[in-house]
Coordinates of C-alpha atoms and ligand atoms in Angstrom, one line a residue:
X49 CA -2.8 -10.9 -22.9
X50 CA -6.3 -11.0 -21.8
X51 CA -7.5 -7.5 -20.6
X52 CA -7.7 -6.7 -16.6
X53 CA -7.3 -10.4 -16.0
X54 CA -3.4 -10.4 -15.5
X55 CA -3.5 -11.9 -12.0
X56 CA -0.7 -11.2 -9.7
X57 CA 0.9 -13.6 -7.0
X58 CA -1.5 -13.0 -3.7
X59 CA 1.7 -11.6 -1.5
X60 CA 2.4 -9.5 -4.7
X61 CA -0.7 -7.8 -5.1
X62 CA -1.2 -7.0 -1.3
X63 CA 2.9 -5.4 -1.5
X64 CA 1.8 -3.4 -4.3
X65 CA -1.7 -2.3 -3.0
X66 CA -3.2 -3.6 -6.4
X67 CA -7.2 -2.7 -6.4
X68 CA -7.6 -2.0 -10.0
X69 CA -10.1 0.9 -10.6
X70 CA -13.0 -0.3 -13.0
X71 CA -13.1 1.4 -16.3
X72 CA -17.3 3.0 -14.9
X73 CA -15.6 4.8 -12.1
X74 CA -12.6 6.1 -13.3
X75 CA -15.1 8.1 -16.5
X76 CA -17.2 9.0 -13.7
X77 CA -14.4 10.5 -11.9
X78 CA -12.9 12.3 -15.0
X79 CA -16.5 13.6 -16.0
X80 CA -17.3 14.6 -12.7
X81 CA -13.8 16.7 -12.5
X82 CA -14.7 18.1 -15.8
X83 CA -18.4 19.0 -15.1
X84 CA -16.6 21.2 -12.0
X85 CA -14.7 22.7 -14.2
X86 CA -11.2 21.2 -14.0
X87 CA -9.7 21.3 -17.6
X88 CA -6.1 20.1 -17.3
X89 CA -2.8 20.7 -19.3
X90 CA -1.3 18.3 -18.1
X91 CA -2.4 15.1 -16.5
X92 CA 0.0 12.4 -14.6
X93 CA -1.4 9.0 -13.1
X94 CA 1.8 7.8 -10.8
X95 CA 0.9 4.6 -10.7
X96 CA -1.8 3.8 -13.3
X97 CA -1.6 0.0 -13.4
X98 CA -3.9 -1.3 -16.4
X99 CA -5.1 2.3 -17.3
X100 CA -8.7 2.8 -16.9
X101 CA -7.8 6.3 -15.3
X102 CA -5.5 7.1 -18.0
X103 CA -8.3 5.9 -20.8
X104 CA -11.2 7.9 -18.6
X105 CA -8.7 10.7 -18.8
X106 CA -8.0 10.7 -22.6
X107 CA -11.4 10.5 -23.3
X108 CA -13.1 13.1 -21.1
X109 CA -10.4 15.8 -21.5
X110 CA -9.5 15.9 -25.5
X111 CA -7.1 19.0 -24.8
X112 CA -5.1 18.2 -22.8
X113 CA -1.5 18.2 -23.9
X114 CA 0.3 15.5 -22.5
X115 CA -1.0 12.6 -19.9
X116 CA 2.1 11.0 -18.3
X117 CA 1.3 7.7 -16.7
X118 CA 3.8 5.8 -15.0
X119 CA 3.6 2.2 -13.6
X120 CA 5.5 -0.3 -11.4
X121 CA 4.5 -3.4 -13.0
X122 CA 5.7 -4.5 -16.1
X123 CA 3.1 -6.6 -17.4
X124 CA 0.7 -4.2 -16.8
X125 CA 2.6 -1.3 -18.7
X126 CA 2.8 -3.5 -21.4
X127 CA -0.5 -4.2 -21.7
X128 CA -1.2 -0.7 -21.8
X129 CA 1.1 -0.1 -24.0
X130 CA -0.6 -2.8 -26.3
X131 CA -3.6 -0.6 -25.9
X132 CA -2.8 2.9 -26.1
X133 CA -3.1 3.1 -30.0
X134 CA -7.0 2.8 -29.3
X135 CA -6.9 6.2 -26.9
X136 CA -8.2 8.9 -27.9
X137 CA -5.0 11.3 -29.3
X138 CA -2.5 8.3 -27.8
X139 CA 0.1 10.6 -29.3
X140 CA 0.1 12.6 -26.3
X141 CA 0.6 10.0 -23.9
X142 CA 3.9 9.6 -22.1
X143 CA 3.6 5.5 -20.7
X144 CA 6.8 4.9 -18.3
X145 CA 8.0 1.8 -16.4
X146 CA 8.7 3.5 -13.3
X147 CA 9.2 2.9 -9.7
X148 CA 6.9 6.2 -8.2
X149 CA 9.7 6.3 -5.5
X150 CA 12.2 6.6 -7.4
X151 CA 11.1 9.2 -9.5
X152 CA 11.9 13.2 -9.7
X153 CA 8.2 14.3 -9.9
X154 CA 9.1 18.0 -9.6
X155 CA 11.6 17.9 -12.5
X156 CA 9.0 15.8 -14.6
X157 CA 6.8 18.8 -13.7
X158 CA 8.5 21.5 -14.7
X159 CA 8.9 20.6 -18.5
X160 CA 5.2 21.2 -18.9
X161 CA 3.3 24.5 -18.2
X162 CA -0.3 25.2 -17.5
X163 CA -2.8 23.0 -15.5
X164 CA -1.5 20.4 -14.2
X165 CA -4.3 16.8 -12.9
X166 CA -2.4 14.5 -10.7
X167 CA -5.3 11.5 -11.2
X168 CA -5.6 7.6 -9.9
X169 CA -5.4 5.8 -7.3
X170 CA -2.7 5.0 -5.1
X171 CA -1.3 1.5 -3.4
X172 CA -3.8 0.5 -0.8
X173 CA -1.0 -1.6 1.8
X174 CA 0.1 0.1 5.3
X175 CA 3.4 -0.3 6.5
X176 CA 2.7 -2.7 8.8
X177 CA 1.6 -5.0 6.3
X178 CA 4.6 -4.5 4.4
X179 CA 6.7 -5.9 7.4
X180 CA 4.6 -8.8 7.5
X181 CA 5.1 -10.0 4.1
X182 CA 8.2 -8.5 4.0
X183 CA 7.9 -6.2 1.1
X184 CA 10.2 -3.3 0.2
X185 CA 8.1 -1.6 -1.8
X186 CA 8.2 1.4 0.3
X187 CA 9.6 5.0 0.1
X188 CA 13.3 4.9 2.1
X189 CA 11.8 8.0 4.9
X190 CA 9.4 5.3 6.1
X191 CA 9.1 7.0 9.7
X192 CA 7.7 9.8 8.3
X193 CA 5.3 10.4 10.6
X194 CA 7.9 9.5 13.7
X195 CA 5.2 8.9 16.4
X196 CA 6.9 9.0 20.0
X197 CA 6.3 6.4 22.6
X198 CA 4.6 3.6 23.3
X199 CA 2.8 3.4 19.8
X200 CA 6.0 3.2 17.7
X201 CA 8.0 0.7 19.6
X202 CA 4.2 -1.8 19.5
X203 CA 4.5 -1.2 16.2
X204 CA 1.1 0.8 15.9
X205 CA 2.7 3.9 14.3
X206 CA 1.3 2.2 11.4
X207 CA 0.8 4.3 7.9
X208 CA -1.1 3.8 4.5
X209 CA 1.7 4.2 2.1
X210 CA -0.6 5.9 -0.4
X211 CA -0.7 8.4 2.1
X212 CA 2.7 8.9 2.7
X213 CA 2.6 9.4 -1.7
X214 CA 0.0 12.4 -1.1
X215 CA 1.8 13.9 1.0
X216 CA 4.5 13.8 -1.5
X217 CA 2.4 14.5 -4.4
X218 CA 1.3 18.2 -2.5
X219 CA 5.3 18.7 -1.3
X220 CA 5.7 18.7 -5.5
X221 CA 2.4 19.8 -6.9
X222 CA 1.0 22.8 -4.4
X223 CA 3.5 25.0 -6.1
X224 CA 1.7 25.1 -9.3
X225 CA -2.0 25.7 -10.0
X226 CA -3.3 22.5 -10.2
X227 CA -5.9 19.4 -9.2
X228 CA -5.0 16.2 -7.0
X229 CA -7.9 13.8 -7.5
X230 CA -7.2 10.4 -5.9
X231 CA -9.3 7.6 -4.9
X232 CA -8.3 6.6 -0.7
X233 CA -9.4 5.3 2.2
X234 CA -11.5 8.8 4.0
X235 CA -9.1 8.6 6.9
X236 CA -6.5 9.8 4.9
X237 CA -8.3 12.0 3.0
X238 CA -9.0 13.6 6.3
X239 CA -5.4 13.2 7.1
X240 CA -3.8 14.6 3.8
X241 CA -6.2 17.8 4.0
X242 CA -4.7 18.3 7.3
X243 CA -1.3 18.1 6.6
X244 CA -2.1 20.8 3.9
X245 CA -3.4 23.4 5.9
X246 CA -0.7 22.6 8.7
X247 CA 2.3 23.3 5.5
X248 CA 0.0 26.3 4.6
X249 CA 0.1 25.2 1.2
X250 CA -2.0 27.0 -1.4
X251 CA -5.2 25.2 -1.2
X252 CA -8.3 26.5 -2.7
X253 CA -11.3 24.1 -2.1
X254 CA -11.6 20.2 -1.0
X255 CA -13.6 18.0 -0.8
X256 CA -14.4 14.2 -0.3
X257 CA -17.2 12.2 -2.4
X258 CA -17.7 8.6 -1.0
X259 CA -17.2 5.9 -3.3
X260 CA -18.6 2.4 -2.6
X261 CA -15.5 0.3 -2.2
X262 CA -17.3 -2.9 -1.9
X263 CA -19.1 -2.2 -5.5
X264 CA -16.8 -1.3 -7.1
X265 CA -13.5 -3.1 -5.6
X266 CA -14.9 -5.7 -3.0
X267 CA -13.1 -4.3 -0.1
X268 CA -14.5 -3.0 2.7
X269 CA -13.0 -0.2 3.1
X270 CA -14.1 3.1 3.8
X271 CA -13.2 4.9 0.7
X272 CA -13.5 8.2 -0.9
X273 CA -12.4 10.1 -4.1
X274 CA -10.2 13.3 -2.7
X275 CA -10.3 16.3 -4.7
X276 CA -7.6 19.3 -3.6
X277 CA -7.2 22.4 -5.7
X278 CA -4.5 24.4 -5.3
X279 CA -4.2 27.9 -6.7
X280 CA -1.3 30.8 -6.2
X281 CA -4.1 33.3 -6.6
X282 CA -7.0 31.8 -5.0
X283 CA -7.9 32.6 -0.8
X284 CA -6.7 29.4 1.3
X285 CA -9.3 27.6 2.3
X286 CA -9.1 24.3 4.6
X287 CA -12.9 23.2 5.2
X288 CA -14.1 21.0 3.0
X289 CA -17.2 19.5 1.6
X290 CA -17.9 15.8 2.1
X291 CA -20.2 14.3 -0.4
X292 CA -22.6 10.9 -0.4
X293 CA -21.9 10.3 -3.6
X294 CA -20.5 11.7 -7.3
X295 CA -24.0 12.9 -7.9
X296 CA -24.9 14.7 -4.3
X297 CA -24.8 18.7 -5.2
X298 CA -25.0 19.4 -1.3
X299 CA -23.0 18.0 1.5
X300 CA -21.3 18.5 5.2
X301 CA -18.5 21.0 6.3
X302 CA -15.7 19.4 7.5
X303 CA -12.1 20.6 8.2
X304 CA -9.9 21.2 11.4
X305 CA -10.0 23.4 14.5
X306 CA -7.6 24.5 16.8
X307 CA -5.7 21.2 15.6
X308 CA -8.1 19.1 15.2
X309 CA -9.9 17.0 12.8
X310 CA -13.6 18.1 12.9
X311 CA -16.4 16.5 11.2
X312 CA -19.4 18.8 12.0
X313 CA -17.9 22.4 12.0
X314 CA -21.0 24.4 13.2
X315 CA -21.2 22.3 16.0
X316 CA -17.8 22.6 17.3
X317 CA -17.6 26.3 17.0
X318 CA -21.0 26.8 19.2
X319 CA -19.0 24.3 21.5
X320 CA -15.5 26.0 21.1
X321 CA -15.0 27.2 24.9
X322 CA -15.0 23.6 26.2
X323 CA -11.7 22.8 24.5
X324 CA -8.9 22.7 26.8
X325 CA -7.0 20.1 28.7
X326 CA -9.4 17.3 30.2
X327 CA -9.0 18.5 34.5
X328 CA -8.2 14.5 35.1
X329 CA -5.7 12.7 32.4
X330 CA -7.9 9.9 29.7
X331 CA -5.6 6.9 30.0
X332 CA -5.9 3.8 28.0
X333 CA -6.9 0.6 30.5
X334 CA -3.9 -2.4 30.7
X335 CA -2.0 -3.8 28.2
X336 CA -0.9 -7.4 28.4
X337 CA -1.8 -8.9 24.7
X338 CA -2.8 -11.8 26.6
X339 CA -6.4 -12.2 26.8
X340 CA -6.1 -16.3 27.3
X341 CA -3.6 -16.1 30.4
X342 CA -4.6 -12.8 32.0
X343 CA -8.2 -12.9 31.8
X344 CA -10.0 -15.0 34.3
X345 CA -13.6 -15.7 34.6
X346 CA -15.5 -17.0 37.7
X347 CA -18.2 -19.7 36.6
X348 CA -20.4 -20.4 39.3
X349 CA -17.3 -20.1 41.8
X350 CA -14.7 -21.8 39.8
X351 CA -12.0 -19.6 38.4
X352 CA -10.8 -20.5 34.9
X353 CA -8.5 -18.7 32.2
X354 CA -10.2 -18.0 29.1
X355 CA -8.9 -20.9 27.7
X356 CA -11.1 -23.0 30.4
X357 CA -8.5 -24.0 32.5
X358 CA -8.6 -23.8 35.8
X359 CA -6.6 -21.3 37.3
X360 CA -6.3 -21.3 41.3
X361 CA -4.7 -18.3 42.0
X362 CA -4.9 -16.1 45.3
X363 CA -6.5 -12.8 44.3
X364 CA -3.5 -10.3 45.5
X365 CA -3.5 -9.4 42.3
X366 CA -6.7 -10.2 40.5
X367 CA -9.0 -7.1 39.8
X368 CA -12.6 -7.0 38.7
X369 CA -12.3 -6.1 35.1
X370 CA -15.2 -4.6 32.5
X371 CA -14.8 -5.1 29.1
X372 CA -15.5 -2.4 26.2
X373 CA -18.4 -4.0 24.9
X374 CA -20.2 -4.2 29.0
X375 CA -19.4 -0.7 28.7
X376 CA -21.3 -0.1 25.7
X377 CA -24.3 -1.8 27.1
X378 CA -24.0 0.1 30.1
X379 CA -23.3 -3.6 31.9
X380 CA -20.7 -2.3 34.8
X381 CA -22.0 -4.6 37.7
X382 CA -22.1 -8.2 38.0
X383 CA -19.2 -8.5 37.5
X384 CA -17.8 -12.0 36.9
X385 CA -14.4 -11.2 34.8
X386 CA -11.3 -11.1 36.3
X387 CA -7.6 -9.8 35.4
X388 CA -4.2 -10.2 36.4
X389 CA -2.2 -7.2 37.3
X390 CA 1.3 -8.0 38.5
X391 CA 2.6 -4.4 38.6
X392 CA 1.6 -1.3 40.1
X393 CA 3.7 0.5 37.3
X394 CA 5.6 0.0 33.9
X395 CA 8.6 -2.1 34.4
X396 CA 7.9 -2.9 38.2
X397 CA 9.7 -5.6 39.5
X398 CA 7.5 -9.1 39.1
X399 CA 9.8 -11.4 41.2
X400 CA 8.0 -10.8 44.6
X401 CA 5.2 -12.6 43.5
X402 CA 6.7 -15.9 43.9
X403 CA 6.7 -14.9 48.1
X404 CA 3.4 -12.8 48.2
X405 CA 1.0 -15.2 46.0
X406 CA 2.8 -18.2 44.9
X407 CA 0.0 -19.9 43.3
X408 CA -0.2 -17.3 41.0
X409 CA 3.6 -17.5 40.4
X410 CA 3.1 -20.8 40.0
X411 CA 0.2 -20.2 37.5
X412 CA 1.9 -17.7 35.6
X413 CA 5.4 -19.5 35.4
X414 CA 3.4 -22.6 33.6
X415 CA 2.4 -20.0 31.2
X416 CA 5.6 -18.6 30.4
X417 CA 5.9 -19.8 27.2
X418 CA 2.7 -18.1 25.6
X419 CA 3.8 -15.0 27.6
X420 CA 7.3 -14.6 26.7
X421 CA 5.7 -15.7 23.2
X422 CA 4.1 -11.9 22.9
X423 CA 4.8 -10.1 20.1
X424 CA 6.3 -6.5 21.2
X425 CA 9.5 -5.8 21.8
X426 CA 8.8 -4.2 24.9
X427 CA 7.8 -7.7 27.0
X428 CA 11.2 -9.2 26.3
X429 CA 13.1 -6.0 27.8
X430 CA 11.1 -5.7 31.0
X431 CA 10.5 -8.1 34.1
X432 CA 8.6 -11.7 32.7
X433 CA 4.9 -11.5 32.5
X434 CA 5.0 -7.8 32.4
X435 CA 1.8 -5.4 31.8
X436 CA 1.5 -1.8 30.1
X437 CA -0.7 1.1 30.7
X438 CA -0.7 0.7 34.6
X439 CA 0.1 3.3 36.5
X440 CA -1.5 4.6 40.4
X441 CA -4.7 5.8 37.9
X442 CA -5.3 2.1 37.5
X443 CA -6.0 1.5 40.9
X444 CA -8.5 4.9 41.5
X445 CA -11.1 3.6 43.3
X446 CA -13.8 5.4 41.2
X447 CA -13.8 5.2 37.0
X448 CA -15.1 7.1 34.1
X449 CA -14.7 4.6 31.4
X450 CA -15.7 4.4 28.0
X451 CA -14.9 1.5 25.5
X452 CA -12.8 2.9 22.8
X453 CA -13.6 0.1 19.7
X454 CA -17.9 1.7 19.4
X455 CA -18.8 4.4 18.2
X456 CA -21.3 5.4 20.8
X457 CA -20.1 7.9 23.8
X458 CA -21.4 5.5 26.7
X459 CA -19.8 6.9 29.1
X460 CA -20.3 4.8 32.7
X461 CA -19.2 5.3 36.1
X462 CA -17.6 2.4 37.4
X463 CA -17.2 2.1 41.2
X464 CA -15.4 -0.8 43.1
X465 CA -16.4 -3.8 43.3
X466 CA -15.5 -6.8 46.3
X467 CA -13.7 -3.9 48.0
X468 CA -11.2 -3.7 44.9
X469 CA -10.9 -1.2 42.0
X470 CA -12.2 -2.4 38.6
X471 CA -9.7 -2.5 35.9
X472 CA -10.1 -2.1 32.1
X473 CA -8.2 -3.8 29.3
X474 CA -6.7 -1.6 26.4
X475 CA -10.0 -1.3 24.3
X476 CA -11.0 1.1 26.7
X477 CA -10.0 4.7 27.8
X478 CA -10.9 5.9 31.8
X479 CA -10.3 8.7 34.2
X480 CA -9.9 7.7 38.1
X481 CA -10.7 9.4 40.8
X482 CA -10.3 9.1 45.1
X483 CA -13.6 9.5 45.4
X484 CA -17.4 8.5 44.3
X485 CA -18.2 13.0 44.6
X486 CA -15.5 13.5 42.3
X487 CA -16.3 11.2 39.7
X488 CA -20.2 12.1 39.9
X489 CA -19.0 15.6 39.5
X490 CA -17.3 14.5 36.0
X491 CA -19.6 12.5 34.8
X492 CA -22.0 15.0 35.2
X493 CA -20.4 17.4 33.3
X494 CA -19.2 14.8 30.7
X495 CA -22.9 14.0 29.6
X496 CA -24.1 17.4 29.9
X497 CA -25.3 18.6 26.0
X498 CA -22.1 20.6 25.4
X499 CA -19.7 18.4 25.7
X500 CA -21.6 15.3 24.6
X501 CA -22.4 17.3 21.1
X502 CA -18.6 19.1 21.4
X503 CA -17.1 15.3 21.4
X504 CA -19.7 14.2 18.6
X505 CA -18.2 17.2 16.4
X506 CA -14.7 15.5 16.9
X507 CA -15.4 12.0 16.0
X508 CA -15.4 10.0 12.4
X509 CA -17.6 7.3 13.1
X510 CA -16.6 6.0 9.6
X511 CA -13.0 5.2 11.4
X512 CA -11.7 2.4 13.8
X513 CA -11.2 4.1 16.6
X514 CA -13.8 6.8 16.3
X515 CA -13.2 8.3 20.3
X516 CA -9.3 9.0 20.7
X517 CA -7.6 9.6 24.1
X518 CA -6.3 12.4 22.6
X519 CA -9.8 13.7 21.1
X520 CA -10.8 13.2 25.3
X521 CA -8.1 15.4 26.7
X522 CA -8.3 18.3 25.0
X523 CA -12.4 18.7 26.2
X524 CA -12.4 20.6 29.5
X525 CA -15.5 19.1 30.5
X526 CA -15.5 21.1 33.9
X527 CA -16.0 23.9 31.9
X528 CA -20.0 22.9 31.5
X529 CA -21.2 24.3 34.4
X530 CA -20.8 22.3 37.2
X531 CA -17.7 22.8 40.2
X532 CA -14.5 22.3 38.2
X533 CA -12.1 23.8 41.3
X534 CA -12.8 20.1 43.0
X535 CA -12.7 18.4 40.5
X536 CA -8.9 19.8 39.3
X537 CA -7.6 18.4 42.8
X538 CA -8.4 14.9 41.8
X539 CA -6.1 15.2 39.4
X540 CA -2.4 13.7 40.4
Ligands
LIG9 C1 -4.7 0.5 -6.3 S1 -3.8 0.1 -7.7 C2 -4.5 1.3 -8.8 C3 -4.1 1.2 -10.2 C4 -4.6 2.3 -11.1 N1 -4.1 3.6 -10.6 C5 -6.1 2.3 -11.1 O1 -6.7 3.2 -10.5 O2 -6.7 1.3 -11.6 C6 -2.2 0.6 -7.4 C7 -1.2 0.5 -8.5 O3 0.0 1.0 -8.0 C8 1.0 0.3 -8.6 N2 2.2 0.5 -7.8 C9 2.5 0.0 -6.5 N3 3.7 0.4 -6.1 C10 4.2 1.3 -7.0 C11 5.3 2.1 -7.1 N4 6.3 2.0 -6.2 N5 5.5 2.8 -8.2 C12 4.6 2.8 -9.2 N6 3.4 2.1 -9.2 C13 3.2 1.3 -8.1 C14 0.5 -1.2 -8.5 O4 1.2 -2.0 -9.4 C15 -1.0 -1.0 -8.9 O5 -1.1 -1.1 -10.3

């Protein structure tokens, strides 16, 4: 069997996460670890796939005692197996056909003593993905997180599975002094570190080094390797260092405040006093996962869908809308896109259209299909050509918006426009007020320094969604200065 060419079925490999490590980067790894001084008893690689960790391994750290190294995929244990007598003291390694979730890792601990590595590189597949290809190969709890509302029944509460495993891997490894050093996306990195300090588990220094995933596995991801140490005797500590690369001797202190993920720690705490509760509630514009039907442009007068059909509706319930990227670019008048809200709130009845504006009955009805054709659950148990996210916010006159998919805080003031409020779609996240004073107010005090450098503490720009609703609401942006007693009044 030729080498690291045993090629899996496409849907296979993405079920099993399979983004081999090359043989370069796993000895840089497992010399960088040693050069820090980790020098392990005990090393186990839960899912080690053709073995370059477990070869780095057996090379770089000639005393340890045992390396376990378990695998889902019988061709690839077998080739390992095939080349294990060429490892360095192959004695001492344990190679199992094993399914990581079905496996006591505690009990597999607690034959060996001393210092124990936990080294590799997890699956890379979400959940999500999973239930698209329909792959089981997940652990049973797969809720774990159990995210309320809207998110989970969309189907957003979406997880990487190797982060579910880290979790797991701390649940059985934190009780013994020991090293977890795992390549993963940062996000979960950031996420795992978190969930550490929140268990107050015995962690004694982090830290994240960025690894090139495009160089080294052609995925463009945003990857990192994640080093936890974990030490009964040792102060807990929950900052951590983030590093450019394996060879970077300086880098940036990371970590959480006050609950919550912070990537530039000095500036936070110089900006501490503005967290809070945001005086007027960050909502995420309208969901209707139908751009095509609900979007409507006006070309020179002409109203027409967004697949270019014309769509004569009246405009009872057509509302100027601004897109995220117009945001971005600070492009909030002019405006020549449209969108249809049929509800003043979630789960409003939609059947008095037909008698208040029956050309756009009419217009929606002959899309039904591609309407009733929407994904989420949550269309098919409410009134036809329901919308989400709307609420007596979405029809505030005035707007603080800001498009939630860039990575810049843009923040614009969005006033109304043809005598109607302008309405966002769910790429973006607003605040509405009564009034164009109140909303000057805010904005304001939402560009001032503080809270423009307090918010640029709290973002990753390295994820998706670097500004998060929830990042918004906790900055009490009245707190910078300027009148914050008006300003609470706006707030319903
Ligand atoms: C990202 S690859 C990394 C492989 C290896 N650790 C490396 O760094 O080269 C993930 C590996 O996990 C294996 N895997 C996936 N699900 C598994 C499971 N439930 N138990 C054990 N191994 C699993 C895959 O077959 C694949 O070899």
């Amino acid at each position: 069997m030729s080498n690291r060419y045993i090629v899996r079925q496409a849907t296979e490999r993405i079920e099993f996460g399979d983004f081999q490590t090359p043989y370069a980067l796993a000895l840089a790894v497992c010399q960088h670890l040693a050069s820090n001084g980790t020098w392990p008893d005990l090393i186990i690689e839960p899912s080690c796939g053709l073995g370059t960790f477990v070869a780095a391994a057996a090379k770089t750290f000639p005393f340890a005692r045992n390396i376990i190294a378990a695998e889902i995929n019988r061709e690839y244990v077998t080739h390992l197996n095939n080349a294990l007598h060429a490892l360095p003291r192959s004695e001492r390694i344990d190679l199992q056909l094993r399914d990581y979730f079905q496996t006591d890792w505690a009990a597999e601990l607690q034959r060996h003593s001393g210092h124990v590595l936990v080294l590799g590189n997890f699956p890379w597949v979400t959940n999500s993905t999973q239930g698209e290809i329909g792959g089981t190969n997940l652990p049973s709890k797969s809720n774990f997180l159990k995210l309320p509302g809207i998110d989970a029944i969309t189907g957003k509460a979406n997880f990487d599975i190797s982060e579910w495993m880290l979790l797991d891997v701390i649940g059985w490894l934190a009780t013994r002094d020991s090293t977890l050093a795992m390549l993963c996306k940062s996000a979960v990195a950031r996420k795992v570190i978190a969930h550490a300090e929140r268990k107050h588990a015995p962690l004694a220094d982090a830290s994240l080094t960025r690894i090139d995933a495009m160089r080294h596995f052609g995925a463009s991801v945003d990857a990192c390797l994640l080093i936890m140490r974990f030490s009964s005797s040792a102060p807990h500590a929950y900052d951590y260092t983030v590093y450019g690369d394996l060879g970077e001797t300086s880098g940036t202190t990371m970590g959480s405040r006050l609950g919550l993920p912070v990537s530039d720690i000095p500036t936070f705490d110089a900006n501490v006093h503005l967290i809070g509760n945001s005086p007027v509630r960050w909502r995420s514009g309208v969901k209707h996962d139908a751009v095509q039907v609900m979007e409507i442009q006006d070309r020179d007068g002409v109203m027409v869908n967004m697949q270019g059909e014309p769509a004569d509706i009246e405009d009872t319930y057509l509302y100027p809308m601004v897109k995220g990227t117009d945001l971005n670019h600070g492009r909030v008048s002019n405006i020549s896109r449209y969108m249809i809200v049929p509800q003043r709130s979630v789960g409003a009845p939609t059947a008095e259209i037909e008698y208040c504006a029956p050309k756009t009955w009419a217009y929606l009805s002959a899309h039904r299909t591609s309407l009733g054709d929407r994904k989420s659950s949550i269309y098919r148990t409410n009134p036809r050509f329901s919308v989400f996210g709307v609420g007596d916010y979405t029809f505030k006159p005035w707007k603080i918006a800001v498009s939630a998919l860039h990575k810049q805080l843009s923040f614009q003031m969005v006033g109304p426009c043809k005598g109607k409020p302008v309405v966002f779609d769910d790429t973006v996240y607003f605040m509405g007020f009564d009034s164009y004073q109140e909303a000057n107010i805010a904005y304001e005090s939402l560009t001032s320094w503080p809270v423009l450098a307090l918010l640029g503490s709290l973002m990753f720009r390295d994820e998706k969604r670097a500004i998060k609703a929830q990042v918004l609401n906790r900055v009490d942006w009245s707190r910078a200065n300027l009148g914050g007693t008006l300003l609470r009044k706006a707030d319903p």
